[in-house]
Structure formats: structure tokens, C-alpha cells
């Protein structure tokens, strides 16, 4: 049995943070599904930018669409929807076998809409209808404007993958939006059975950001090496583990339990950005320490290979909670504001996806012009 399957027995599903046409064409993605290595797929503008811009796999279809007078954005949507549909179909059996518990494929709304609630809801509905697969999840960023969009999209009966969550306080708003969406849908006389959602809590980027601030303080003589060691490479896991404690509180609450007889599903925490950015840290750091029931971890290719080769499979998500609290307390004592860190990470995340998206559109226009 592979490590992915062992983790699945502990209640965590490993999803693949990658999609590209050649994986669909050569059978590699199907093999990952059939052998129990992955239980879902996530995508984002950066992934599609790499897939479309840096290969010739889409060129013939891209040129044909351009010849029909399609805009660069419409061409992207057509290419992405095709890939997402094919991937969703590969997971259809798993989705059915688990009663809609797994086998999801995620597609993100236009990142330029991150601060536009109404346009995000409209785009989510449009993409949902275009893909037309029950195991699709629409990705919506957890910006302040995204929170009401999440509620409205859930109320419309659409599965949502909430992305770019960095702070526990914002995560609480995400969970509230999900439950409010279910309650609103019931109030409209609609069914909530079968609606699923995950909340993508970003991990490794936090250590990269915090470590940078800590190292600056050490270099400036504001912080000793001993005190720095109490937080370096530890903040992200501490933040995620404490977020899981909030998840338990919310989805074991009377408010959510009242929805269970109606068929409500808990919104699972999803650990995202789990590749190790610092080469001095273990390459499976953000997988090994975040394993627990009713969670998802989405892994890029190298991390997935590494974890199945030498990852540690054990129930770890609730290990040493007091130690995680001490880590965040130690961070506060350094004078580094966790709120400032998470605000910056959200802004950078939105900007990064928007930049990748526009690079992709530029690439599509260039390919179309050369045809």
C-alpha cells in the first residue's frame, strides 16, 4: 500500500495540485487515480499558465478557437473547461463510490474579480454551468469581498473551494459563510444534500514570510539566534494546527449539527502551498505534520513523489497543541505581527495569481497571432 492510501485510511485525502493536457492524454493522471495516489485535483491560474504557455499541447485547439474569433480569455476558458471536464470524468467513479466525499476537481474564478463580490458570484455560476460536472469545485478567494460571494455561491448549490486563506480570523469568516450559505439555501426551500466545500489554508508561504522577518531582526541585532529558533520554520504548522482546532469547534457546534439531518457536509480544511520553499527544511514537512481526519492536502508533483517515497504517515494534526500556541506567542514576543504577515500574504497571493493569469492571456494572444 502506498503512503497516499495509508493517509486516506487516517481520513485525509491527497489531491494533486496540478493539471495539464499531456497528463490527460498519456494516461498518467488516470494511473494516479486508479492506484490511489490522488483523490482529487486542484488548479489555479499559475498551473494553467505553465500548462498552456510552456507547452505546445494546446496549440492546435487554441489556434482553431482564435480562428473562430474568440478572445484570449474565452480561449483560456474553453481550454481549461475541457481539461477540468476530462479530469472530473476520471474521478467520477471515486466520487460516486464515496457518496460525493472525494473525487473533486477545482477551477478558479478570474483572479481579477477577487475584490468584486457580485462579479465573482456571476463567474462562479457561469463556470459551474460550463463544466457541468457534479464533482467540480469553484475556487473563490477568501478576500473580504469573497466572503459574501462564498455564501451566495453555496446558497446557489455550487461546490466551493475557498482559496488563499492565511489567518485564523479570516478562516472563521469562511466557515461562517459556508454554514450561512447552507442555511440560506434551506430557507429558500432547496436541498443541501450533496453540496461540498473545502477551505484552502495556505501553509509554506507563511514560513517563508515570517522567516524573512525573523532573519532580518537577527541580522539587525534586534533578536537573538536562540529566540529566532523558537519560530523559524514553525509558524506555518502552528497556524494550521490551531486553525484545525477552530474547525473542530465550528463543525461540532449545535449550529452545524442542526443541519446534519438535512444532509449537510462539513467544510473540510485543505492544506495548500505545501511544497517546502526552504531547502534546509524536510521536503515533506507540510504533509507529515498536518495529517488528520476529514482534511485534504493538495500536493504539487515533486512533493507528492517525495511523500510517497519517504513521508511519515501518522495522525499528527492535533499533536502538541500547547506547543503550537507557544510558537505563536513567541512570534508575538519578537514584535512581528501575525496579522500584518497574513494581510501581506493575501495581497501577494491575489497579485501573484492575477499576474500569472495575465501572462497566460498574453501568451495565448501571441500563440494565436503566430498561427
mmCIF file of C-alpha atoms in Angstrom:
data_model
loop_
_atom_site.group_PDB
_atom_site.id
_atom_site.type_symbol
_atom_site.label_atom_id
_atom_site.label_comp_id
_atom_site.label_asym_id
_atom_site.label_seq_id
_atom_site.Cartn_x
_atom_site.Cartn_y
_atom_site.Cartn_z
ATOM 1 C CA UNK A 1 0.000 0.000 0.000
ATOM 2 C CA UNK A 2 1.320 3.464 -0.894
ATOM 3 C CA UNK A 3 1.557 6.356 1.572
ATOM 4 C CA UNK A 4 -1.339 8.167 -0.120
ATOM 5 C CA UNK A 5 -3.605 5.198 0.625
ATOM 6 C CA UNK A 6 -2.321 4.956 4.188
ATOM 7 C CA UNK A 7 -3.090 8.621 4.766
ATOM 8 C CA UNK A 8 -6.535 8.090 3.257
ATOM 9 C CA UNK A 9 -7.204 5.452 5.922
ATOM 10 C CA UNK A 10 -6.469 8.139 8.531
ATOM 11 C CA UNK A 11 -9.146 10.348 6.974
ATOM 12 C CA UNK A 12 -7.037 12.673 4.824
ATOM 13 C CA UNK A 13 -7.342 12.882 1.053
ATOM 14 C CA UNK A 14 -4.302 13.835 -1.005
ATOM 15 C CA UNK A 15 -5.236 15.927 -4.022
ATOM 16 C CA UNK A 16 -2.937 16.767 -6.914
ATOM 17 C CA UNK A 17 -2.064 20.448 -7.254
ATOM 18 C CA UNK A 18 -1.505 20.152 -10.968
ATOM 19 C CA UNK A 19 -3.301 19.642 -14.254
ATOM 20 C CA UNK A 20 -2.068 19.729 -17.837
ATOM 21 C CA UNK A 21 -3.234 18.285 -21.126
ATOM 22 C CA UNK A 22 -0.391 15.788 -21.526
ATOM 23 C CA UNK A 23 -1.262 14.112 -18.206
ATOM 24 C CA UNK A 24 -4.755 13.529 -19.539
ATOM 25 C CA UNK A 25 -3.553 12.377 -22.953
ATOM 26 C CA UNK A 26 -0.819 9.979 -21.828
ATOM 27 C CA UNK A 27 -2.835 8.291 -19.081
ATOM 28 C CA UNK A 28 -0.617 9.493 -16.237
ATOM 29 C CA UNK A 29 -3.430 11.227 -14.379
ATOM 30 C CA UNK A 30 -5.677 8.194 -14.767
ATOM 31 C CA UNK A 31 -2.936 5.994 -13.326
ATOM 32 C CA UNK A 32 -2.568 8.275 -10.300
ATOM 33 C CA UNK A 33 -6.304 7.975 -9.705
ATOM 34 C CA UNK A 34 -6.512 4.224 -10.294
ATOM 35 C CA UNK A 35 -3.607 3.433 -7.980
ATOM 36 C CA UNK A 36 -4.927 5.528 -5.099
ATOM 37 C CA UNK A 37 -2.141 8.096 -5.240
ATOM 38 C CA UNK A 38 -4.538 11.055 -5.605
ATOM 39 C CA UNK A 39 -8.170 11.608 -4.663
ATOM 40 C CA UNK A 40 -8.805 14.955 -6.340
ATOM 41 C CA UNK A 41 -7.207 17.731 -8.385
ATOM 42 C CA UNK A 42 -6.773 21.445 -7.816
ATOM 43 C CA UNK A 43 -5.832 24.067 -10.370
ATOM 44 C CA UNK A 44 -5.079 27.777 -10.320
ATOM 45 C CA UNK A 45 -4.008 30.465 -12.812
ATOM 46 C CA UNK A 46 -0.312 29.690 -12.266
ATOM 47 C CA UNK A 47 -0.846 25.998 -13.055
ATOM 48 C CA UNK A 48 -2.740 26.758 -16.260
ATOM 49 C CA UNK A 49 -0.173 29.382 -17.227
ATOM 50 C CA UNK A 50 2.587 26.762 -17.005
ATOM 51 C CA UNK A 51 0.494 24.152 -18.814
ATOM 52 C CA UNK A 52 -0.641 26.303 -21.731
ATOM 53 C CA UNK A 53 2.175 28.828 -22.127
ATOM 54 C CA UNK A 54 5.089 26.441 -21.731
ATOM 55 C CA UNK A 55 3.953 23.606 -23.978
ATOM 56 C CA UNK A 56 2.558 23.018 -27.443
ATOM 57 C CA UNK A 57 -0.126 20.647 -26.155
ATOM 58 C CA UNK A 58 -2.936 23.168 -26.552
ATOM 59 C CA UNK A 59 -1.766 24.958 -29.692
ATOM 60 C CA UNK A 60 -3.972 23.307 -32.300
ATOM 61 C CA UNK A 61 -7.154 23.837 -30.292
ATOM 62 C CA UNK A 62 -6.023 27.345 -29.325
ATOM 63 C CA UNK A 63 -5.462 28.310 -32.965
ATOM 64 C CA UNK A 64 -8.836 26.889 -34.009
ATOM 65 C CA UNK A 65 -10.587 28.896 -31.299
ATOM 66 C CA UNK A 66 -8.717 32.038 -32.309
ATOM 67 C CA UNK A 67 -9.807 31.424 -35.891
ATOM 68 C CA UNK A 68 -13.388 31.458 -34.678
ATOM 69 C CA UNK A 69 -12.825 34.965 -33.352
ATOM 70 C CA UNK A 70 -12.623 34.015 -29.655
ATOM 71 C CA UNK A 71 -10.899 36.397 -27.260
ATOM 72 C CA UNK A 72 -7.844 35.274 -25.293
ATOM 73 C CA UNK A 73 -9.994 34.932 -22.186
ATOM 74 C CA UNK A 74 -12.641 32.881 -23.962
ATOM 75 C CA UNK A 75 -9.915 30.672 -25.419
ATOM 76 C CA UNK A 76 -8.484 30.086 -21.941
ATOM 77 C CA UNK A 77 -11.894 29.197 -20.533
ATOM 78 C CA UNK A 78 -12.559 26.741 -23.357
ATOM 79 C CA UNK A 79 -9.179 25.039 -22.884
ATOM 80 C CA UNK A 80 -9.475 24.939 -19.103
ATOM 81 C CA UNK A 81 -13.061 23.676 -19.099
ATOM 82 C CA UNK A 82 -12.079 20.835 -21.420
ATOM 83 C CA UNK A 83 -9.251 19.748 -19.098
ATOM 84 C CA UNK A 84 -11.403 20.080 -15.992
ATOM 85 C CA UNK A 85 -14.219 18.052 -17.538
ATOM 86 C CA UNK A 86 -11.852 15.258 -18.541
ATOM 87 C CA UNK A 87 -10.267 15.194 -15.086
ATOM 88 C CA UNK A 88 -13.672 15.225 -13.388
ATOM 89 C CA UNK A 89 -14.726 12.259 -15.500
ATOM 90 C CA UNK A 90 -11.633 10.323 -14.357
ATOM 91 C CA UNK A 91 -12.764 10.847 -10.767
ATOM 92 C CA UNK A 92 -16.450 10.104 -11.396
ATOM 93 C CA UNK A 93 -16.201 6.559 -10.066
ATOM 94 C CA UNK A 94 -14.433 7.663 -6.867
ATOM 95 C CA UNK A 95 -16.937 10.475 -6.426
ATOM 96 C CA UNK A 96 -19.803 8.024 -6.705
ATOM 97 C CA UNK A 97 -18.167 5.342 -4.571
ATOM 98 C CA UNK A 98 -17.542 7.795 -1.716
ATOM 99 C CA UNK A 99 -21.003 9.317 -1.914
ATOM 100 C CA UNK A 100 -19.596 12.647 -3.040
ATOM 101 C CA UNK A 101 -16.915 12.635 -0.378
ATOM 102 C CA UNK A 102 -13.965 12.731 -2.763
ATOM 103 C CA UNK A 103 -13.024 12.907 -6.417
ATOM 104 C CA UNK A 104 -13.322 16.676 -6.822
ATOM 105 C CA UNK A 105 -11.616 18.864 -9.419
ATOM 106 C CA UNK A 106 -11.244 22.606 -8.800
ATOM 107 C CA UNK A 107 -11.394 25.531 -11.225
ATOM 108 C CA UNK A 108 -10.719 29.103 -10.102
ATOM 109 C CA UNK A 109 -12.722 32.196 -10.953
ATOM 110 C CA UNK A 110 -10.963 35.016 -12.779
ATOM 111 C CA UNK A 111 -8.459 36.350 -10.193
ATOM 112 C CA UNK A 112 -9.151 39.917 -11.312
ATOM 113 C CA UNK A 113 -12.537 39.562 -9.587
ATOM 114 C CA UNK A 114 -11.044 38.952 -6.133
ATOM 115 C CA UNK A 115 -12.480 42.205 -4.775
ATOM 116 C CA UNK A 116 -15.809 42.151 -6.642
ATOM 117 C CA UNK A 117 -18.492 40.143 -4.857
ATOM 118 C CA UNK A 118 -21.236 40.250 -7.469
ATOM 119 C CA UNK A 119 -18.941 39.509 -10.404
ATOM 120 C CA UNK A 120 -17.387 36.582 -8.518
ATOM 121 C CA UNK A 121 -20.799 35.016 -7.913
ATOM 122 C CA UNK A 122 -21.757 35.502 -11.560
ATOM 123 C CA UNK A 123 -18.480 33.975 -12.758
ATOM 124 C CA UNK A 124 -18.829 31.032 -10.358
ATOM 125 C CA UNK A 125 -22.277 30.244 -11.725
ATOM 126 C CA UNK A 126 -21.076 30.572 -15.317
ATOM 127 C CA UNK A 127 -18.122 28.228 -14.847
ATOM 128 C CA UNK A 128 -20.284 25.754 -12.918
ATOM 129 C CA UNK A 129 -22.713 25.568 -15.809
ATOM 130 C CA UNK A 130 -19.966 25.350 -18.437
ATOM 131 C CA UNK A 131 -18.172 22.424 -16.776
ATOM 132 C CA UNK A 132 -21.451 20.725 -15.852
ATOM 133 C CA UNK A 133 -19.972 18.082 -13.553
ATOM 134 C CA UNK A 134 -21.228 17.348 -10.009
ATOM 135 C CA UNK A 135 -17.670 16.808 -8.748
ATOM 136 C CA UNK A 136 -16.491 20.278 -9.748
ATOM 137 C CA UNK A 137 -15.444 22.812 -7.119
ATOM 138 C CA UNK A 138 -15.295 26.500 -7.975
ATOM 139 C CA UNK A 139 -12.380 28.263 -6.312
ATOM 140 C CA UNK A 140 -13.160 31.620 -4.715
ATOM 141 C CA UNK A 141 -10.521 33.642 -2.819
ATOM 142 C CA UNK A 142 -11.161 34.418 0.841
ATOM 143 C CA UNK A 143 -10.830 38.183 0.447
ATOM 144 C CA UNK A 144 -13.245 40.358 2.399
ATOM 145 C CA UNK A 145 -15.281 40.710 -0.794
ATOM 146 C CA UNK A 146 -15.010 36.985 -1.421
ATOM 147 C CA UNK A 147 -16.682 36.038 1.870
ATOM 148 C CA UNK A 148 -20.238 37.066 0.838
ATOM 149 C CA UNK A 149 -19.584 35.559 -2.607
ATOM 150 C CA UNK A 150 -18.858 32.223 -0.927
ATOM 151 C CA UNK A 151 -22.152 32.392 0.957
ATOM 152 C CA UNK A 152 -24.129 33.220 -2.182
ATOM 153 C CA UNK A 153 -22.418 30.547 -4.258
ATOM 154 C CA UNK A 154 -23.087 27.860 -1.662
ATOM 155 C CA UNK A 155 -26.695 29.049 -1.431
ATOM 156 C CA UNK A 156 -26.907 28.551 -5.205
ATOM 157 C CA UNK A 157 -25.983 24.889 -4.741
ATOM 158 C CA UNK A 158 -22.438 25.129 -6.098
ATOM 159 C CA UNK A 159 -19.460 23.337 -4.542
ATOM 160 C CA UNK A 160 -16.788 25.811 -3.436
ATOM 161 C CA UNK A 161 -13.067 25.537 -2.798
ATOM 162 C CA UNK A 162 -12.253 28.653 -0.780
ATOM 163 C CA UNK A 163 -8.675 29.647 -1.572
ATOM 164 C CA UNK A 164 -5.980 31.987 -0.241
ATOM 165 C CA UNK A 165 -6.778 31.636 3.466
ATOM 166 C CA UNK A 166 -3.879 32.668 5.672
ATOM 167 C CA UNK A 167 -5.299 33.839 9.006
ATOM 168 C CA UNK A 168 -7.396 32.010 11.568
ATOM 169 C CA UNK A 169 -9.689 35.013 11.898
ATOM 170 C CA UNK A 170 -10.410 35.003 8.170
ATOM 171 C CA UNK A 171 -10.872 31.232 8.312
ATOM 172 C CA UNK A 172 -13.621 31.714 10.904
ATOM 173 C CA UNK A 173 -15.414 34.033 8.476
ATOM 174 C CA UNK A 174 -15.056 31.427 5.728
ATOM 175 C CA UNK A 175 -16.656 28.721 7.852
ATOM 176 C CA UNK A 176 -19.453 31.072 8.848
ATOM 177 C CA UNK A 177 -20.071 31.970 5.182
ATOM 178 C CA UNK A 178 -20.302 28.295 4.266
ATOM 179 C CA UNK A 179 -22.804 27.479 7.000
ATOM 180 C CA UNK A 180 -24.777 30.653 6.283
ATOM 181 C CA UNK A 181 -24.948 29.620 2.643
ATOM 182 C CA UNK A 182 -26.400 26.240 3.606
ATOM 183 C CA UNK A 183 -28.918 27.912 5.922
ATOM 184 C CA UNK A 184 -29.916 30.386 3.226
ATOM 185 C CA UNK A 185 -30.430 27.570 0.714
ATOM 186 C CA UNK A 186 -32.658 25.687 3.148
ATOM 187 C CA UNK A 187 -34.652 28.861 3.762
ATOM 188 C CA UNK A 188 -35.269 29.003 0.010
ATOM 189 C CA UNK A 189 -36.732 25.521 0.175
ATOM 190 C CA UNK A 190 -33.790 23.913 -1.640
ATOM 191 C CA UNK A 191 -31.829 20.758 -0.793
ATOM 192 C CA UNK A 192 -28.350 20.967 0.727
ATOM 193 C CA UNK A 193 -27.537 17.274 0.415
ATOM 194 C CA UNK A 194 -24.548 16.812 -1.887
ATOM 195 C CA UNK A 195 -23.113 20.320 -1.539
ATOM 196 C CA UNK A 196 -19.422 20.155 -0.658
ATOM 197 C CA UNK A 197 -16.747 22.667 0.189
ATOM 198 C CA UNK A 198 -13.118 22.834 1.283
ATOM 199 C CA UNK A 199 -11.286 25.738 2.893
ATOM 200 C CA UNK A 200 -7.766 26.062 1.483
ATOM 201 C CA UNK A 201 -5.446 27.215 4.234
ATOM 202 C CA UNK A 202 -2.056 28.196 2.798
ATOM 203 C CA UNK A 203 0.944 26.918 4.698
ATOM 204 C CA UNK A 204 4.527 27.156 3.421
ATOM 205 C CA UNK A 205 4.222 30.742 2.232
ATOM 206 C CA UNK A 206 3.739 31.781 5.855
ATOM 207 C CA UNK A 207 7.064 30.313 6.943
ATOM 208 C CA UNK A 208 8.795 31.996 4.015
ATOM 209 C CA UNK A 209 7.359 35.365 5.013
ATOM 210 C CA UNK A 210 7.864 35.025 8.777
ATOM 211 C CA UNK A 211 11.354 33.557 8.437
ATOM 212 C CA UNK A 212 12.351 36.536 6.324
ATOM 213 C CA UNK A 213 11.225 38.969 9.015
ATOM 214 C CA UNK A 214 12.906 36.937 11.767
ATOM 215 C CA UNK A 215 16.209 36.741 9.911
ATOM 216 C CA UNK A 216 16.131 40.499 9.299
ATOM 217 C CA UNK A 217 15.743 41.072 13.047
ATOM 218 C CA UNK A 218 18.624 38.710 13.800
ATOM 219 C CA UNK A 219 20.861 40.449 11.263
ATOM 220 C CA UNK A 220 19.921 43.840 12.701
ATOM 221 C CA UNK A 221 20.747 42.707 16.222
ATOM 222 C CA UNK A 222 17.117 43.025 17.353
ATOM 223 C CA UNK A 223 16.684 39.308 18.018
ATOM 224 C CA UNK A 224 18.944 36.596 19.379
ATOM 225 C CA UNK A 225 19.535 33.387 17.472
ATOM 226 C CA UNK A 226 18.036 31.391 20.338
ATOM 227 C CA UNK A 227 14.775 33.313 20.233
ATOM 228 C CA UNK A 228 14.716 33.120 16.467
ATOM 229 C CA UNK A 229 14.985 29.331 16.653
ATOM 230 C CA UNK A 230 11.690 29.200 18.556
ATOM 231 C CA UNK A 231 9.753 30.374 15.490
ATOM 232 C CA UNK A 232 11.865 29.716 12.381
ATOM 233 C CA UNK A 233 10.132 27.105 10.245
ATOM 234 C CA UNK A 234 7.436 26.568 12.861
ATOM 235 C CA UNK A 235 4.861 29.315 12.395
ATOM 236 C CA UNK A 236 3.032 27.826 9.411
ATOM 237 C CA UNK A 237 2.371 24.457 11.016
ATOM 238 C CA UNK A 238 1.366 26.099 14.292
ATOM 239 C CA UNK A 239 -1.078 28.364 12.467
ATOM 240 C CA UNK A 240 -2.577 25.428 10.547
ATOM 241 C CA UNK A 241 -2.903 23.174 13.580
ATOM 242 C CA UNK A 242 -4.665 25.893 15.556
ATOM 243 C CA UNK A 243 -6.921 26.534 12.562
ATOM 244 C CA UNK A 244 -7.911 22.861 12.727
ATOM 245 C CA UNK A 245 -8.921 23.362 16.342
ATOM 246 C CA UNK A 246 -11.275 26.122 15.176
ATOM 247 C CA UNK A 247 -12.645 23.759 12.530
ATOM 248 C CA UNK A 248 -13.492 21.221 15.236
ATOM 249 C CA UNK A 249 -15.294 23.855 17.303
ATOM 250 C CA UNK A 250 -17.412 25.085 14.401
ATOM 251 C CA UNK A 251 -18.386 21.751 12.897
ATOM 252 C CA UNK A 252 -19.128 20.163 16.256
ATOM 253 C CA UNK A 253 -21.308 23.140 17.231
ATOM 254 C CA UNK A 254 -25.063 22.996 17.755
ATOM 255 C CA UNK A 255 -25.498 25.365 14.825
ATOM 256 C CA UNK A 256 -23.916 22.975 12.339
ATOM 257 C CA UNK A 257 -25.291 19.827 13.959
ATOM 258 C CA UNK A 258 -28.780 21.193 13.300
ATOM 259 C CA UNK A 259 -28.012 20.940 9.582
ATOM 260 C CA UNK A 260 -26.836 17.332 9.643
ATOM 261 C CA UNK A 261 -30.321 15.786 9.366
ATOM 262 C CA UNK A 262 -30.762 17.847 6.187
ATOM 263 C CA UNK A 263 -27.681 16.236 4.639
ATOM 264 C CA UNK A 264 -25.067 18.907 5.361
ATOM 265 C CA UNK A 265 -21.399 18.096 4.798
ATOM 266 C CA UNK A 266 -18.683 19.646 6.927
ATOM 267 C CA UNK A 267 -16.404 22.021 5.061
ATOM 268 C CA UNK A 268 -13.058 20.228 5.164
ATOM 269 C CA UNK A 269 -9.834 22.101 5.846
ATOM 270 C CA UNK A 270 -7.451 21.820 2.894
ATOM 271 C CA UNK A 271 -3.737 22.416 3.376
ATOM 272 C CA UNK A 272 -2.415 24.286 0.346
ATOM 273 C CA UNK A 273 1.016 25.615 -0.618
ATOM 274 C CA UNK A 274 2.615 22.522 0.885
ATOM 275 C CA UNK A 275 5.842 22.345 -1.107
ATOM 276 C CA UNK A 276 8.826 23.225 1.060
ATOM 277 C CA UNK A 277 10.319 26.519 -0.069
ATOM 278 C CA UNK A 278 13.371 26.408 2.214
ATOM 279 C CA UNK A 279 15.769 23.641 1.107
ATOM 280 C CA UNK A 280 17.036 23.257 4.676
ATOM 281 C CA UNK A 281 13.600 22.042 5.776
ATOM 282 C CA UNK A 282 12.379 18.472 5.150
ATOM 283 C CA UNK A 283 10.667 18.208 1.768
ATOM 284 C CA UNK A 284 7.582 16.585 3.320
ATOM 285 C CA UNK A 285 7.390 18.952 6.309
ATOM 286 C CA UNK A 286 3.965 20.364 5.460
ATOM 287 C CA UNK A 287 2.468 16.953 4.801
ATOM 288 C CA UNK A 288 3.863 14.897 7.678
ATOM 289 C CA UNK A 289 2.699 17.289 10.388
ATOM 290 C CA UNK A 290 -0.811 18.043 9.113
ATOM 291 C CA UNK A 291 -2.406 14.598 8.832
ATOM 292 C CA UNK A 292 -5.816 14.139 10.396
ATOM 293 C CA UNK A 293 -9.422 13.129 9.788
ATOM 294 C CA UNK A 294 -11.703 14.964 7.404
ATOM 295 C CA UNK A 295 -8.880 17.008 5.887
ATOM 296 C CA UNK A 296 -7.324 17.420 2.455
ATOM 297 C CA UNK A 297 -3.748 18.181 1.461
ATOM 298 C CA UNK A 298 -3.098 19.297 -2.100
ATOM 299 C CA UNK A 299 0.409 18.448 -3.267
ATOM 300 C CA UNK A 300 2.419 19.591 -6.304
ATOM 301 C CA UNK A 301 4.154 16.812 -8.276
ATOM 302 C CA UNK A 302 7.547 16.800 -6.508
ATOM 303 C CA UNK A 303 6.020 16.859 -3.036
ATOM 304 C CA UNK A 304 3.619 14.053 -3.915
ATOM 305 C CA UNK A 305 6.505 11.895 -5.142
ATOM 306 C CA UNK A 306 8.594 12.708 -2.067
ATOM 307 C CA UNK A 307 5.804 11.923 0.371
ATOM 308 C CA UNK A 308 5.062 8.561 -1.207
ATOM 309 C CA UNK A 309 8.782 7.790 -1.174
ATOM 310 C CA UNK A 310 9.722 8.775 2.380
ATOM 311 C CA UNK A 311 6.901 10.673 4.103
ATOM 312 C CA UNK A 312 5.781 9.917 7.651
ATOM 313 C CA UNK A 313 2.243 8.572 7.932
ATOM 314 C CA UNK A 314 0.786 9.191 11.370
ATOM 315 C CA UNK A 315 -2.041 11.131 12.984
ATOM 316 C CA UNK A 316 -0.311 14.448 13.573
ATOM 317 C CA UNK A 317 -2.752 17.328 13.189
ATOM 318 C CA UNK A 318 -3.524 17.516 16.919
ATOM 319 C CA UNK A 319 -0.039 16.759 18.205
ATOM 320 C CA UNK A 320 1.381 19.234 20.738
ATOM 321 C CA UNK A 321 -1.320 21.899 20.516
ATOM 322 C CA UNK A 322 0.120 23.718 23.527
ATOM 323 C CA UNK A 323 3.445 23.837 21.711
ATOM 324 C CA UNK A 324 1.783 25.437 18.684
ATOM 325 C CA UNK A 325 0.223 28.088 20.904
ATOM 326 C CA UNK A 326 3.658 28.724 22.420
ATOM 327 C CA UNK A 327 5.114 29.170 18.934
ATOM 328 C CA UNK A 328 2.628 31.895 18.030
ATOM 329 C CA UNK A 329 3.157 33.524 21.429
ATOM 330 C CA UNK A 330 6.914 33.505 20.815
ATOM 331 C CA UNK A 331 6.332 35.113 17.414
ATOM 332 C CA UNK A 332 4.301 37.895 19.012
ATOM 333 C CA UNK A 333 7.121 38.486 21.507
ATOM 334 C CA UNK A 334 9.541 39.144 18.638
ATOM 335 C CA UNK A 335 7.413 42.118 17.616
ATOM 336 C CA UNK A 336 6.377 40.527 14.327
ATOM 337 C CA UNK A 337 2.644 40.979 13.733
ATOM 338 C CA UNK A 338 0.925 37.821 12.510
ATOM 339 C CA UNK A 339 -1.937 39.986 11.243
ATOM 340 C CA UNK A 340 0.479 42.059 9.172
ATOM 341 C CA UNK A 341 2.020 38.858 7.804
ATOM 342 C CA UNK A 342 -1.307 37.328 6.797
ATOM 343 C CA UNK A 343 -2.572 40.583 5.251
ATOM 344 C CA UNK A 344 0.578 40.806 3.143
ATOM 345 C CA UNK A 345 0.316 37.169 2.108
ATOM 346 C CA UNK A 346 -3.274 37.627 0.962
ATOM 347 C CA UNK A 347 -2.378 40.692 -1.109
ATOM 348 C CA UNK A 348 0.615 38.910 -2.605
ATOM 349 C CA UNK A 349 -1.411 35.788 -3.331
ATOM 350 C CA UNK A 350 -4.095 37.696 -5.208
ATOM 351 C CA UNK A 351 -1.459 39.676 -7.117
ATOM 352 C CA UNK A 352 0.509 36.538 -7.974
ATOM 353 C CA UNK A 353 -2.488 34.726 -9.427
ATOM 354 C CA UNK A 354 -3.571 37.840 -11.319
ATOM 355 C CA UNK A 355 -0.081 38.237 -12.801
ATOM 356 C CA UNK A 356 0.023 34.585 -13.861
ATOM 357 C CA UNK A 357 -3.423 34.943 -15.375
ATOM 358 C CA UNK A 358 -2.449 37.971 -17.459
ATOM 359 C CA UNK A 359 0.795 36.306 -18.534
ATOM 360 C CA UNK A 360 -1.331 33.387 -19.699
ATOM 361 C CA UNK A 361 -3.667 35.635 -21.692
ATOM 362 C CA UNK A 362 -0.660 37.370 -23.264
ATOM 363 C CA UNK A 363 0.784 34.004 -24.226
ATOM 364 C CA UNK A 364 -2.491 32.913 -25.792
ATOM 365 C CA UNK A 365 -2.603 36.105 -27.851
ATOM 366 C CA UNK A 366 0.984 35.566 -29.006
ATOM 367 C CA UNK A 367 0.340 31.954 -29.990
ATOM 368 C CA UNK A 368 -2.822 32.951 -31.828
ATOM 369 C CA UNK A 369 -1.019 35.753 -33.689
ATOM 370 C CA UNK A 370 1.719 33.409 -34.906
ATOM 371 C CA UNK A 371 -0.760 30.904 -36.339
#
